[in-house]
Short mmCIF file of C-alpha atoms in Angstrom, two decimals:
data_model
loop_
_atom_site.label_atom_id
_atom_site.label_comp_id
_atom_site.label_asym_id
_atom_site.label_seq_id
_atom_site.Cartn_x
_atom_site.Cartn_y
_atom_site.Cartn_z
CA UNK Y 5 0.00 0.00 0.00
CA UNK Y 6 2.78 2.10 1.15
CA UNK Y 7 4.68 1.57 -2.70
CA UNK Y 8 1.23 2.48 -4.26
CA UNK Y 9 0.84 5.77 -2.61
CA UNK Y 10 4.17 6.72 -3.38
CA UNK Y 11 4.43 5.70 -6.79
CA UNK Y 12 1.11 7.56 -7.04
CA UNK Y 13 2.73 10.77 -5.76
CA UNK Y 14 5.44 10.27 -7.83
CA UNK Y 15 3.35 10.15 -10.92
CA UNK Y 16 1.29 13.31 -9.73
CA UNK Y 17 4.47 15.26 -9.25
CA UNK Y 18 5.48 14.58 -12.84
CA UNK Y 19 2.13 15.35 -13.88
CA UNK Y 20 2.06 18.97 -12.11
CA UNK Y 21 5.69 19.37 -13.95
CA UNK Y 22 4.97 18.52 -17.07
CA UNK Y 23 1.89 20.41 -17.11
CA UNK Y 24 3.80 23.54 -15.42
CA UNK Y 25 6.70 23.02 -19.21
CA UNK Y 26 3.64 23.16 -21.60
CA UNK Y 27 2.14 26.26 -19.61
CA UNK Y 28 5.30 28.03 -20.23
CA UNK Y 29 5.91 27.23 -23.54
CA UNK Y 30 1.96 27.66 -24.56
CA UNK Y 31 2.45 31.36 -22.73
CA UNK Y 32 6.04 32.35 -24.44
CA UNK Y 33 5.25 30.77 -28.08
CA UNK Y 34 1.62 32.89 -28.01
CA UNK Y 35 3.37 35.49 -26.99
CA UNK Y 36 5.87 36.37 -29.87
CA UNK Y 37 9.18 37.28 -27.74
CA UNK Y 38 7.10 39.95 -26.06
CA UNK Y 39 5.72 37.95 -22.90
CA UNK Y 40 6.74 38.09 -19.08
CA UNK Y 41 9.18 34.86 -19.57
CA UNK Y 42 10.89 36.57 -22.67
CA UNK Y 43 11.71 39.83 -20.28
CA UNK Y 44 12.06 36.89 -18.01
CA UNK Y 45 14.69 35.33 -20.02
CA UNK Y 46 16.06 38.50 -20.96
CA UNK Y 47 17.42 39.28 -17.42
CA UNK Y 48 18.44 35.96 -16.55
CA UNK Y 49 20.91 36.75 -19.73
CA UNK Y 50 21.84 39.45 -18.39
CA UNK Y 51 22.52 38.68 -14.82
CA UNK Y 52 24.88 35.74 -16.20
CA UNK Y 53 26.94 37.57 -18.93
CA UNK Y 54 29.24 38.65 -17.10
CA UNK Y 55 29.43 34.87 -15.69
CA UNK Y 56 29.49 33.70 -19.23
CA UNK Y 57 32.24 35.68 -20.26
CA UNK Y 58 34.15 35.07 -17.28
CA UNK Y 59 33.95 31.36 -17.96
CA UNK Y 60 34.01 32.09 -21.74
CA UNK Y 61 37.52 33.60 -21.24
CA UNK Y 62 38.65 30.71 -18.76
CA UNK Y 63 37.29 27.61 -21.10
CA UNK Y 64 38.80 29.43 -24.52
CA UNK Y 65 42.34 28.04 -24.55
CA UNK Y 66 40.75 24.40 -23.44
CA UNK Y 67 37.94 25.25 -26.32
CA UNK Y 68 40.34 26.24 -28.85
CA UNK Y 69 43.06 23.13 -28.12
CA UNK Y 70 39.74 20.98 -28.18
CA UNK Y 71 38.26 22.19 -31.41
CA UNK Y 72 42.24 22.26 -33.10
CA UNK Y 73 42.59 18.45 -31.79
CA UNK Y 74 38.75 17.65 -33.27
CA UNK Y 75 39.43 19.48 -36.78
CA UNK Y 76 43.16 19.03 -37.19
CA UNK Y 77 42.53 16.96 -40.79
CA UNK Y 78 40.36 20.10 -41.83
CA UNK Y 79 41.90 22.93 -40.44
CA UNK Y 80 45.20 21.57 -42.16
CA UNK Y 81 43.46 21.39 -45.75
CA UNK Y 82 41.76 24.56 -44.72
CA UNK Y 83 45.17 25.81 -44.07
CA UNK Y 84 46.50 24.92 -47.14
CA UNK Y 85 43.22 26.68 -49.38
CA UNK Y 86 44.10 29.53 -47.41
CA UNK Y 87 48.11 29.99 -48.48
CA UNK Y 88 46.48 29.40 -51.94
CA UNK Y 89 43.96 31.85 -51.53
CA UNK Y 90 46.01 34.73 -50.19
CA UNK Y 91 49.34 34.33 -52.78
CA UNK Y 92 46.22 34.78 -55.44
CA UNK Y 93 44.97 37.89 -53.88
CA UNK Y 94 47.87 39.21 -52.86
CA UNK Y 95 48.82 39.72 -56.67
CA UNK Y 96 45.27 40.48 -57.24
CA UNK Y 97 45.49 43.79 -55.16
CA UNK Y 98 47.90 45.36 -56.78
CA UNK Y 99 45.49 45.39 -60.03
CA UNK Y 100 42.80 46.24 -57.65
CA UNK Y 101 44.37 48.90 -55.80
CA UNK Y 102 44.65 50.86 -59.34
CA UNK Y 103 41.44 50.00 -60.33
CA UNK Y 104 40.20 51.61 -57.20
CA UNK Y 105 41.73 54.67 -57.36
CA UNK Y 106 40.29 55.12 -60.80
CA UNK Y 107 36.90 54.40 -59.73
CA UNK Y 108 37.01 56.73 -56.71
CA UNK Y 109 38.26 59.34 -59.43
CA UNK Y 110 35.31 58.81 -61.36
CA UNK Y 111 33.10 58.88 -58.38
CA UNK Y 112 34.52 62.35 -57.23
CA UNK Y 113 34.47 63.84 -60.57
CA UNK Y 114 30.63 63.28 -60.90
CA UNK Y 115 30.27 63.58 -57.29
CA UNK Y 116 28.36 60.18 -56.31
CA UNK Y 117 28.53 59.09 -53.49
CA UNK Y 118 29.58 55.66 -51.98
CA UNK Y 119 25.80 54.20 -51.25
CA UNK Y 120 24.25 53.12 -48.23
CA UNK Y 121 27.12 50.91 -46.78
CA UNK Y 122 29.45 53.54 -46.78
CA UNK Y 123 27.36 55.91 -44.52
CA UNK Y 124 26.31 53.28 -42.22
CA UNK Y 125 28.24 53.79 -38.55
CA UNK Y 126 29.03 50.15 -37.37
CA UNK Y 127 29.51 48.55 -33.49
CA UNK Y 128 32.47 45.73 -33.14
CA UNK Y 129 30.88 43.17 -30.98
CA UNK Y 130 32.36 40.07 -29.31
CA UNK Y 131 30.34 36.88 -29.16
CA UNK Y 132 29.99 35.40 -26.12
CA UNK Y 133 27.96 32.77 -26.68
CA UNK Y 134 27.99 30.47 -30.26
CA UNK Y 135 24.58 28.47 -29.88
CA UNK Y 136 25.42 25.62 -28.03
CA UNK Y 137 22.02 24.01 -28.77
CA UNK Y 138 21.86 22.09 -32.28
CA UNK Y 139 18.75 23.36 -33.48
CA UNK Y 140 19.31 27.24 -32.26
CA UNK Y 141 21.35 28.67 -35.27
CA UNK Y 142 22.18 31.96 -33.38
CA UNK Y 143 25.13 33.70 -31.54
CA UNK Y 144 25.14 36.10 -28.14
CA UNK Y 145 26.76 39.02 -28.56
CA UNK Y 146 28.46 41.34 -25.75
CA UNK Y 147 26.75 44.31 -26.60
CA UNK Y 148 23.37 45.25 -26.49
CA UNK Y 149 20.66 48.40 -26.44
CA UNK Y 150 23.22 50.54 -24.25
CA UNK Y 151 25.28 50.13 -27.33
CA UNK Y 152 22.77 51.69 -29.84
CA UNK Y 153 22.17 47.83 -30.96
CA UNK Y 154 18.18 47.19 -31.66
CA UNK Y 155 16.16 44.38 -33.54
CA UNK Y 156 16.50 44.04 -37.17
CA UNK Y 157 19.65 45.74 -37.35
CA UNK Y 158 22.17 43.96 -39.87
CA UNK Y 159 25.12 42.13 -38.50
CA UNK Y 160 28.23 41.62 -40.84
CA UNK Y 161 31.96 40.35 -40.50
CA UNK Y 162 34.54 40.69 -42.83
CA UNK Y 163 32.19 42.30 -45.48
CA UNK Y 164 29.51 39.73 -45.51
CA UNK Y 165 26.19 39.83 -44.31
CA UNK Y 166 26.49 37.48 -40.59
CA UNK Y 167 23.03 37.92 -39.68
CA UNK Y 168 20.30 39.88 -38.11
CA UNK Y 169 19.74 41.28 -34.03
CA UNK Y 170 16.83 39.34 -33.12
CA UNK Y 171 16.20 40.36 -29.43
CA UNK Y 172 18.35 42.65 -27.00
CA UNK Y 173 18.66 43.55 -23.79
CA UNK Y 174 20.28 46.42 -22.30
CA UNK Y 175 24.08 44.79 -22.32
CA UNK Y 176 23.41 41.51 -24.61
CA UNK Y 177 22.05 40.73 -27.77
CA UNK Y 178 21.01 38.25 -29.90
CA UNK Y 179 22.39 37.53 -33.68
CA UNK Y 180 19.70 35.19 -35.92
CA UNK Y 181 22.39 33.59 -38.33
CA UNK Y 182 22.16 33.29 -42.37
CA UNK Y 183 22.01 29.48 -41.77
CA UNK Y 184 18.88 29.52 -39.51
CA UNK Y 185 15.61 27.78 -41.63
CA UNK Y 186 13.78 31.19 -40.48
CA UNK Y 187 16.02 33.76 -42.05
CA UNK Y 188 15.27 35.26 -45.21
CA UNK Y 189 17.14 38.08 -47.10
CA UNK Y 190 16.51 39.64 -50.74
CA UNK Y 191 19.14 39.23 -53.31
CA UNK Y 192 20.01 40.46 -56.56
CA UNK Y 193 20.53 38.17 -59.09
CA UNK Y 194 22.06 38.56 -62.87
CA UNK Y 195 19.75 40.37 -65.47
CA UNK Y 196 17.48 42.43 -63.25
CA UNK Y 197 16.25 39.78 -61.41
CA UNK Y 198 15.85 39.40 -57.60
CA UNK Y 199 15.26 36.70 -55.39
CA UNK Y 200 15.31 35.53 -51.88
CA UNK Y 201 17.60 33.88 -50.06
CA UNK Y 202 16.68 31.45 -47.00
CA UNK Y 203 19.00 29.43 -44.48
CA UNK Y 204 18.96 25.70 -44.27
CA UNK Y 205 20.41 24.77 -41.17
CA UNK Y 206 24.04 24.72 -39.74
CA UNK Y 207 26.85 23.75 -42.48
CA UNK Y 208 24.30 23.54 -45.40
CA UNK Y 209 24.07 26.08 -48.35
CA UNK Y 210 21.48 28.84 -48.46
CA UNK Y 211 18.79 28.38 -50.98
CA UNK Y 212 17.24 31.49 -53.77
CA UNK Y 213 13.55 31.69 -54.52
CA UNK Y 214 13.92 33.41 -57.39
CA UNK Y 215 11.16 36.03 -58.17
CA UNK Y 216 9.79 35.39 -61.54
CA UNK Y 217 9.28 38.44 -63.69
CA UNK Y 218 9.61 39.58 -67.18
CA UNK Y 219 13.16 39.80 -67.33
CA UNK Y 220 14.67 36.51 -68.67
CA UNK Y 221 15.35 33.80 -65.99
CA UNK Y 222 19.17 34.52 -64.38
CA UNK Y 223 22.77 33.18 -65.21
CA UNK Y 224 24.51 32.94 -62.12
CA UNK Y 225 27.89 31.48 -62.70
CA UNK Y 226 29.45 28.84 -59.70
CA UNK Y 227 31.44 31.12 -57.46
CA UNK Y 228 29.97 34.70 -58.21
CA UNK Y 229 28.75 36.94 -55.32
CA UNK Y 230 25.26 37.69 -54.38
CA UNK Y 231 24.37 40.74 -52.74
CA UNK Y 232 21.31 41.80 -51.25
CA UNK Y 233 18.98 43.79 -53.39
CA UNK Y 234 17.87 46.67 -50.53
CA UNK Y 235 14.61 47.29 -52.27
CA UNK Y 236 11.54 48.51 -50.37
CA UNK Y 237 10.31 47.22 -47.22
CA UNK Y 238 13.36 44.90 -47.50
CA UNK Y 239 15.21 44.36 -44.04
CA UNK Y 240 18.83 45.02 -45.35
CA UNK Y 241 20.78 48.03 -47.10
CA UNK Y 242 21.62 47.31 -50.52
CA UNK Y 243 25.17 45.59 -51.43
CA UNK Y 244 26.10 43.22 -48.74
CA UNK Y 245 27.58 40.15 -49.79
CA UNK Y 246 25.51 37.33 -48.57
CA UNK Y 247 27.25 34.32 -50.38
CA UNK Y 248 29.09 32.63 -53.17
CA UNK Y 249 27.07 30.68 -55.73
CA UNK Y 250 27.81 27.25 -54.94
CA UNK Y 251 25.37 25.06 -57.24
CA UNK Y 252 22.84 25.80 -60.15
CA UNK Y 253 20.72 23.83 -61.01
CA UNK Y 254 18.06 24.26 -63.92
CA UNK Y 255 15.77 21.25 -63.40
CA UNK Y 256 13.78 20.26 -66.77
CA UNK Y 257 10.81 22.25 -67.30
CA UNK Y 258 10.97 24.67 -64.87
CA UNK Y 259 11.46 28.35 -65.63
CA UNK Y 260 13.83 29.31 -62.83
CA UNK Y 261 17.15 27.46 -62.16
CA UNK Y 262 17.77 26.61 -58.46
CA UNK Y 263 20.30 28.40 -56.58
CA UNK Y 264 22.24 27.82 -53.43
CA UNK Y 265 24.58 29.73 -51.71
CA UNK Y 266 27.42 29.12 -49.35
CA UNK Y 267 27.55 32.09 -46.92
CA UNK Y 268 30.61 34.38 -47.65
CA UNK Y 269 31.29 34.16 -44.03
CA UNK Y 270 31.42 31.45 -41.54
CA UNK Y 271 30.37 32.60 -38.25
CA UNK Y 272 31.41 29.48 -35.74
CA UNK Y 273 35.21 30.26 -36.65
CA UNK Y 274 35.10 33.97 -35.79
CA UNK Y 275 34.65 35.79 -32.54
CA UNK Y 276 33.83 39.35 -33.63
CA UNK Y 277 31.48 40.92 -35.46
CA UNK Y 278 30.14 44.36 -36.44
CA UNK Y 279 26.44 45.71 -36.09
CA UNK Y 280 25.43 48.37 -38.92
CA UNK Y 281 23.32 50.54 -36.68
CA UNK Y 282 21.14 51.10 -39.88
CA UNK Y 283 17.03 50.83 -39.69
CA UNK Y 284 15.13 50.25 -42.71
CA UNK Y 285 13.69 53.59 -42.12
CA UNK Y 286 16.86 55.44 -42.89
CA UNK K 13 22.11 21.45 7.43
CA UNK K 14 21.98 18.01 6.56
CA UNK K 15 23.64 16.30 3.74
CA UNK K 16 20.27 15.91 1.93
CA UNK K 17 20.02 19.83 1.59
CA UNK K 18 23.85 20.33 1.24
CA UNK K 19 24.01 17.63 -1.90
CA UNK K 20 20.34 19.84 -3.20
CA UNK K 21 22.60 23.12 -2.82
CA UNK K 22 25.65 21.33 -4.58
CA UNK K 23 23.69 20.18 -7.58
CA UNK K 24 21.60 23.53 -8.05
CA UNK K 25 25.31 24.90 -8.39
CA UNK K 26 26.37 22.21 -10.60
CA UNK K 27 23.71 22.69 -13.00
CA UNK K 28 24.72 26.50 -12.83
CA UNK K 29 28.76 25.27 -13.47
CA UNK K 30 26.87 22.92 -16.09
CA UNK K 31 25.30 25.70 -18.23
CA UNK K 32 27.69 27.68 -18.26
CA UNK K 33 30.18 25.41 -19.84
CA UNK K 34 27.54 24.17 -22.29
CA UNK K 35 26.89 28.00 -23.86
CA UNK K 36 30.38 28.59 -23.73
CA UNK K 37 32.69 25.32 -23.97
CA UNK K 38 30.06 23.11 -25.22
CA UNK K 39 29.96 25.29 -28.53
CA UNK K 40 33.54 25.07 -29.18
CA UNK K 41 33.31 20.86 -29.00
CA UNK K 42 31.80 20.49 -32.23
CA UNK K 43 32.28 17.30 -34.48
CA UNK K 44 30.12 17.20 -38.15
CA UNK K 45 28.74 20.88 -36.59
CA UNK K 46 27.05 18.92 -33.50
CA UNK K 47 27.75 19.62 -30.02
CA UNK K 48 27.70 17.83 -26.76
CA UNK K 49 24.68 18.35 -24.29
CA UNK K 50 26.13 18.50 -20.81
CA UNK K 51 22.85 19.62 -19.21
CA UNK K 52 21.16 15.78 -20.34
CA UNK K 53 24.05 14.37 -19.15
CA UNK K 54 23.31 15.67 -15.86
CA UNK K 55 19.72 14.78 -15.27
CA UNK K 56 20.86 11.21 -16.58
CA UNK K 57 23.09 10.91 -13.81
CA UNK K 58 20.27 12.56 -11.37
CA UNK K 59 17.61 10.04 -12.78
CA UNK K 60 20.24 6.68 -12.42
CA UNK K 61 21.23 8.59 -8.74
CA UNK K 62 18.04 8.74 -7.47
CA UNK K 63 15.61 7.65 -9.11
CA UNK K 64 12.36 8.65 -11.30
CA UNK K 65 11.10 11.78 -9.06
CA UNK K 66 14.90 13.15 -8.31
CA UNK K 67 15.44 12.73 -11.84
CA UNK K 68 12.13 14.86 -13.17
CA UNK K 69 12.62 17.25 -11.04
CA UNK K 70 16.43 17.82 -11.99
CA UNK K 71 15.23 17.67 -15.20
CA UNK K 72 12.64 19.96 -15.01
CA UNK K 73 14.88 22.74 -13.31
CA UNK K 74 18.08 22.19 -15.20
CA UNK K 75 15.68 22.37 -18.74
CA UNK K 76 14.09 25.90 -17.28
CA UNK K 77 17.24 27.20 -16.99
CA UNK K 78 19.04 25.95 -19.98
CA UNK K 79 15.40 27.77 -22.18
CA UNK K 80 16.85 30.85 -20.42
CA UNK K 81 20.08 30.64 -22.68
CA UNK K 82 17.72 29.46 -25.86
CA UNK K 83 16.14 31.75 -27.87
CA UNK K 84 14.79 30.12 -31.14
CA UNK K 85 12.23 28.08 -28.69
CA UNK K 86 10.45 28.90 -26.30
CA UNK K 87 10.59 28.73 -22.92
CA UNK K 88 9.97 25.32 -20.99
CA UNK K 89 10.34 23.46 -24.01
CA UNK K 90 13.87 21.83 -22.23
CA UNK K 91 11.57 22.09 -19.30
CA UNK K 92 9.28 19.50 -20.48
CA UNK K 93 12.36 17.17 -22.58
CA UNK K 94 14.46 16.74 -20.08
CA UNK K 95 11.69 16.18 -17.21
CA UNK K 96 10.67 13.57 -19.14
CA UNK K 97 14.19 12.25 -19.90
CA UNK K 98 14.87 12.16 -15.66
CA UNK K 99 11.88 10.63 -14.76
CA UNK K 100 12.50 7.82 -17.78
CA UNK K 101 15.53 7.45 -16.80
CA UNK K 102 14.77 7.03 -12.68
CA UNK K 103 12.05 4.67 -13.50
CA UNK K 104 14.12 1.92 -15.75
CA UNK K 105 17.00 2.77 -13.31
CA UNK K 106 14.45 1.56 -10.34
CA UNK K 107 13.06 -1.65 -12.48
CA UNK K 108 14.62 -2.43 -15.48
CA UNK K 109 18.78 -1.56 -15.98
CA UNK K 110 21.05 -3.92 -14.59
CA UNK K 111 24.17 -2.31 -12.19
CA UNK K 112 26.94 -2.79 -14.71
CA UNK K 113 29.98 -0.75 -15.78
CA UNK K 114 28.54 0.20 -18.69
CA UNK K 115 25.42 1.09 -17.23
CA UNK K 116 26.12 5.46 -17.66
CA UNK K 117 27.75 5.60 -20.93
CA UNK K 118 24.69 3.17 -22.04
CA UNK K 119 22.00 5.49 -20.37
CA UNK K 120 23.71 8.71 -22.00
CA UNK K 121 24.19 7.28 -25.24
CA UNK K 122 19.98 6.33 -25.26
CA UNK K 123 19.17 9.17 -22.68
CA UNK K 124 20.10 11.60 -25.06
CA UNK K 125 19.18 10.11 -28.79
CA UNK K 126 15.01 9.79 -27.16
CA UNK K 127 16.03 13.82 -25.71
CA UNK K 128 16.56 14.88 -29.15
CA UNK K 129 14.07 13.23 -30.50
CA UNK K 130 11.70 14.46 -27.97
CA UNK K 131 12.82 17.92 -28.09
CA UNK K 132 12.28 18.05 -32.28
CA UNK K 133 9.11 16.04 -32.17
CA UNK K 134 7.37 17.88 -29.05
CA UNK K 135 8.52 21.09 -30.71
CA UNK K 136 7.37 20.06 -33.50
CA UNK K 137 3.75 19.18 -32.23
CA UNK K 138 3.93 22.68 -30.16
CA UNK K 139 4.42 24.75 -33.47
CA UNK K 140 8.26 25.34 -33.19
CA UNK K 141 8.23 23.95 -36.95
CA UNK K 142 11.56 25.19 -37.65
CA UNK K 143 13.37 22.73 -35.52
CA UNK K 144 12.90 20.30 -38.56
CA UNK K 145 13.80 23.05 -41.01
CA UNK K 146 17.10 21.58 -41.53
CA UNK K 147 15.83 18.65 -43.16
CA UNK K 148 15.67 14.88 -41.33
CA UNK K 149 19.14 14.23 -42.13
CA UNK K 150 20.48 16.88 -39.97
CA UNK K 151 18.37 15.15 -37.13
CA UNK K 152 19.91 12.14 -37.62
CA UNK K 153 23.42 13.84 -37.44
CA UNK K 154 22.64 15.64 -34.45
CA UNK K 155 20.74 12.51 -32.60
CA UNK K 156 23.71 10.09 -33.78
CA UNK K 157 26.85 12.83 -33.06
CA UNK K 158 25.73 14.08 -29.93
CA UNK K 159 24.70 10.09 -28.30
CA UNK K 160 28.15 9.40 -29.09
CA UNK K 161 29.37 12.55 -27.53
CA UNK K 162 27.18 12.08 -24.64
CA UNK K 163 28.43 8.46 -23.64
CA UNK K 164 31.69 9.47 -24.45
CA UNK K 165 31.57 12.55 -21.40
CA UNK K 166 29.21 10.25 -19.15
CA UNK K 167 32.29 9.26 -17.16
CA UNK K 168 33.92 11.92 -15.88
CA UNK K 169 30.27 14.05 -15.67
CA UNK K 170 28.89 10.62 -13.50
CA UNK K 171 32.08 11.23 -11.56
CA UNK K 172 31.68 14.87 -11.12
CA UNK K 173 27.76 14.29 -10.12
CA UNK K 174 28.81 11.35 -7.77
CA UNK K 175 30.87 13.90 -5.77
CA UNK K 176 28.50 16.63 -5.81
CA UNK K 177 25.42 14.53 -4.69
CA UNK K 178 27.42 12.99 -2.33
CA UNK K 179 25.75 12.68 0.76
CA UNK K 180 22.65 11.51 -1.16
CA UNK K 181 21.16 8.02 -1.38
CA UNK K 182 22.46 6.13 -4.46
CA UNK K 183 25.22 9.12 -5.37
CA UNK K 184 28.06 6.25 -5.35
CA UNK K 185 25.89 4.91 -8.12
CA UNK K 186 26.83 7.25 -10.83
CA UNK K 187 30.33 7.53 -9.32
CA UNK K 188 31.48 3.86 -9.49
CA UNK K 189 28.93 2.31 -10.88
CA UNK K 190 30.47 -1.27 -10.54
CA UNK K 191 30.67 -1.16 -6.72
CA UNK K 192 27.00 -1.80 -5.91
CA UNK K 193 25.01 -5.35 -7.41
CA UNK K 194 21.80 -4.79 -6.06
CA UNK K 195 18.64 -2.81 -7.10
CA UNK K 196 16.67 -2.55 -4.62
CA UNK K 197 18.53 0.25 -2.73
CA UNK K 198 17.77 2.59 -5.49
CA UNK K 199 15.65 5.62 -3.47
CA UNK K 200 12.57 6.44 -5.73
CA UNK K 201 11.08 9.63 -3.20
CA UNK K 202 13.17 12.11 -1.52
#
């Protein structure tokens, strides 16, 4: 008798607890990111950032011998592209360098100016936290709303477009990646036409709607950089880099070929990135 | 204070220690893009410790506060997976598994492949859709990678646990799990 009552308050505990989860997540999914638990969440974040970069900056060395040890066959092929890479470019600049100052000639003669990146003020940011769930395809950076950082704002590093600020908080932030299935961003493609590019998940390419229209379907080339297209109501200035074409694909019968994209930056093997404090308003 | 509430203060602190090294270490341990979960790995060890209600509730707590560190699903949605996981866990630790050596690296490695599944499929059912966005191949990855991770950390995390619950019922359990044979010392309510 004694093992049935406690079995049964065992199973009524579990009950109450499980019941208690699906309150929370019925409450938090209805409402949006705006609810009690998402301010909720939001200072629990901030109470333990400085924690988390405290133990961020004691576990890095351990993190970084780890991940070396994990991805040595990779990192040394990776290694190797790179050497490749960089003797190319190097002679590469030296053509671009002159081609540059011509262009900037041209552009002061008839007094244009350098579009929207150019006048967009930025914020270096540190991530302090590089999803460590499987299925969350986002990164916590060290800045937040104290900073000037906001939602929707565009987050780059080294020239390409990162991601987006998706929540803040007054010393955190946020960052939805390219890669996540719910990010979307408008791209210009070849011959006029525009499309939209979505994530797929961690390590896979992007994928392009492409937008049909008049114009004739596009001719992207393997390799060639996509940009975003910055037209109206679109989330993004115009002229980021967003990826290199890395398949496409004109299936039989179809008008428009399929596109993917591998994201011009990788943002698990960096640790900083930059916040264009730009609005779609401006 | 008695060792009960000391070994309850030592594990809320643990799970603390525990997710903080999971948002910061745990993202740098990647293999195929798929991390390790240390926060399952503890309420495994809570649930084979002591049993199906210790290992709910662990579960329950150390879920709540891992959501606060989540942000593309909503809160209590670890809540609810790894509540369930404990409580699995506690019961087949109570009736069904066997004390063997291989008992915690077995538990982790199946502990964790049903907590994936049960995070993607109850998120799925609760409208967080985008948790199969990546396709079903990437769920395989992650349930297969991060099993393997799992039962490869259960060791030194049961060891870790086994001192911090010390003073509990069934702690030496997840510590050395070859010293005990029998079952029926297992607690079930604390």
């Amino acid at each position: 008798m004694a093992v049935y009552r406690r079995s049964s308050r065992t199973r009524n505990i579990i009950v109450v607890l499980v019941l208690l989860a699906l309150t929370f997540v019925t409450i938090d999914a209805r409402s949006h990111g705006g609810g009690v638990l998402s301010e909720v969440r939001s200072k629990v974040s901030d109470a333990f950032s400085p924690l988390q970069r405290a133990t961020h900056a004691a576990l890095r060395p351990i993190g970084n011998f780890l991940t070396g040890a994990l991805d040595y066959g990779s990192l040394k092929r990776e290694n190797e592209r790179l050497r490749q890479e960089l003797a190319q470019q190097q002679s590469e600049a030296a053509t671009a360098q002159a081609e540059q100052q011509d262009a900037e000639q041209v552009l002061h003669n008839y007094q244009l100016d350098k579009g929207v990146l150019g006048s967009i003020p930025f914020a270096s940011v540190q991530i302090i936290q590089a999803g460590s769930s499987n299925f969350d395809n986002t990164v916590t950076i060290n800045k937040g709303t104290d900073a000037g950082i906001a939602v929707g704002q565009p987050v780059l590093a080294a020239g390409g477009l990162v991601g987006t600020v998706v929540s803040t908080s007054s010393r955190i932030a946020t960052v939805e990646l390219v890669s996540d299935p719910n990010f979307r961003v408008g791209v210009s493609l070849s011959g006029g036409n525009t499309g939209s590019a979505a994530g797929a998940g961690r390590l896979l390419p992007m994928k392009v709607d492409v937008v049909s229209t008049d114009h004739s379907p596009p001719q992207e080339q393997v390799g060639q950089i996509v940009v975003t297209s910055g037209l109206a109501m679109e989330r993004f200035p115009k002229g980021i880099p967003v990826g290199k074409v890395s398949k496409v694909v004109t299936i039989p019968g179809a008008i428009e070929p399929e596109i993917d994209l591998q994201p011009v930056v990788d943002p698990t093997s960096i640790s900083y990135l930059d916040v264009a404090l730009w609005s779609p308003q401006q | 204070m008695t060792d009960l509430v000391r070994a309850r203060l030592r594990t809320t602190v643990l799970l603390i220690v525990a997710v903080l090294v999971e948002t910061t270490l745990g993202s740098d341990l990647r293999i195929a893009g798929v991390a390790p979960d240390f926060m399952i790995l503890v309420v495994i060890c809570a649930g084979l410790t002591g049993g199906t209600l210790s290992g709910a509730f662990v579960g329950f707590w150390a879920g709540l506060l891992y959501d606060m560190f989540l942000t593309a699903t909503p809160v209590g949605l670890s809540a609810l997976t790894y509540c369930l996981i404990g409580a699995a866990i506690g019961a087949l630790r109570t009736s069904v598994l066997q004390e063997r050596k291989s008992l915690l690296p077995a538990a982790a490695l199946i502990g964790t492949a049903a907590g994936v599944l049960l995070f993607v499929g109850a998120g799925d059912v609760l409208g967080q859709t985008q948790l199969l966005g990546a396709g079903r191949a990437w769920l395989i990855r992650v349930m297969i990678v991060e099993s393997l991770w799992n039962a490869v950390l259960a060791l030194p995390v049961g060891y870790v646990y086994a001192w911090v619950a010390r003073g509990s019922a069934g702690a030496e359990r997840v510590g050395s799990p070859v010293r005990r044979t029998s079952r029926s010392a297992v607690p079930t309510v604390k």
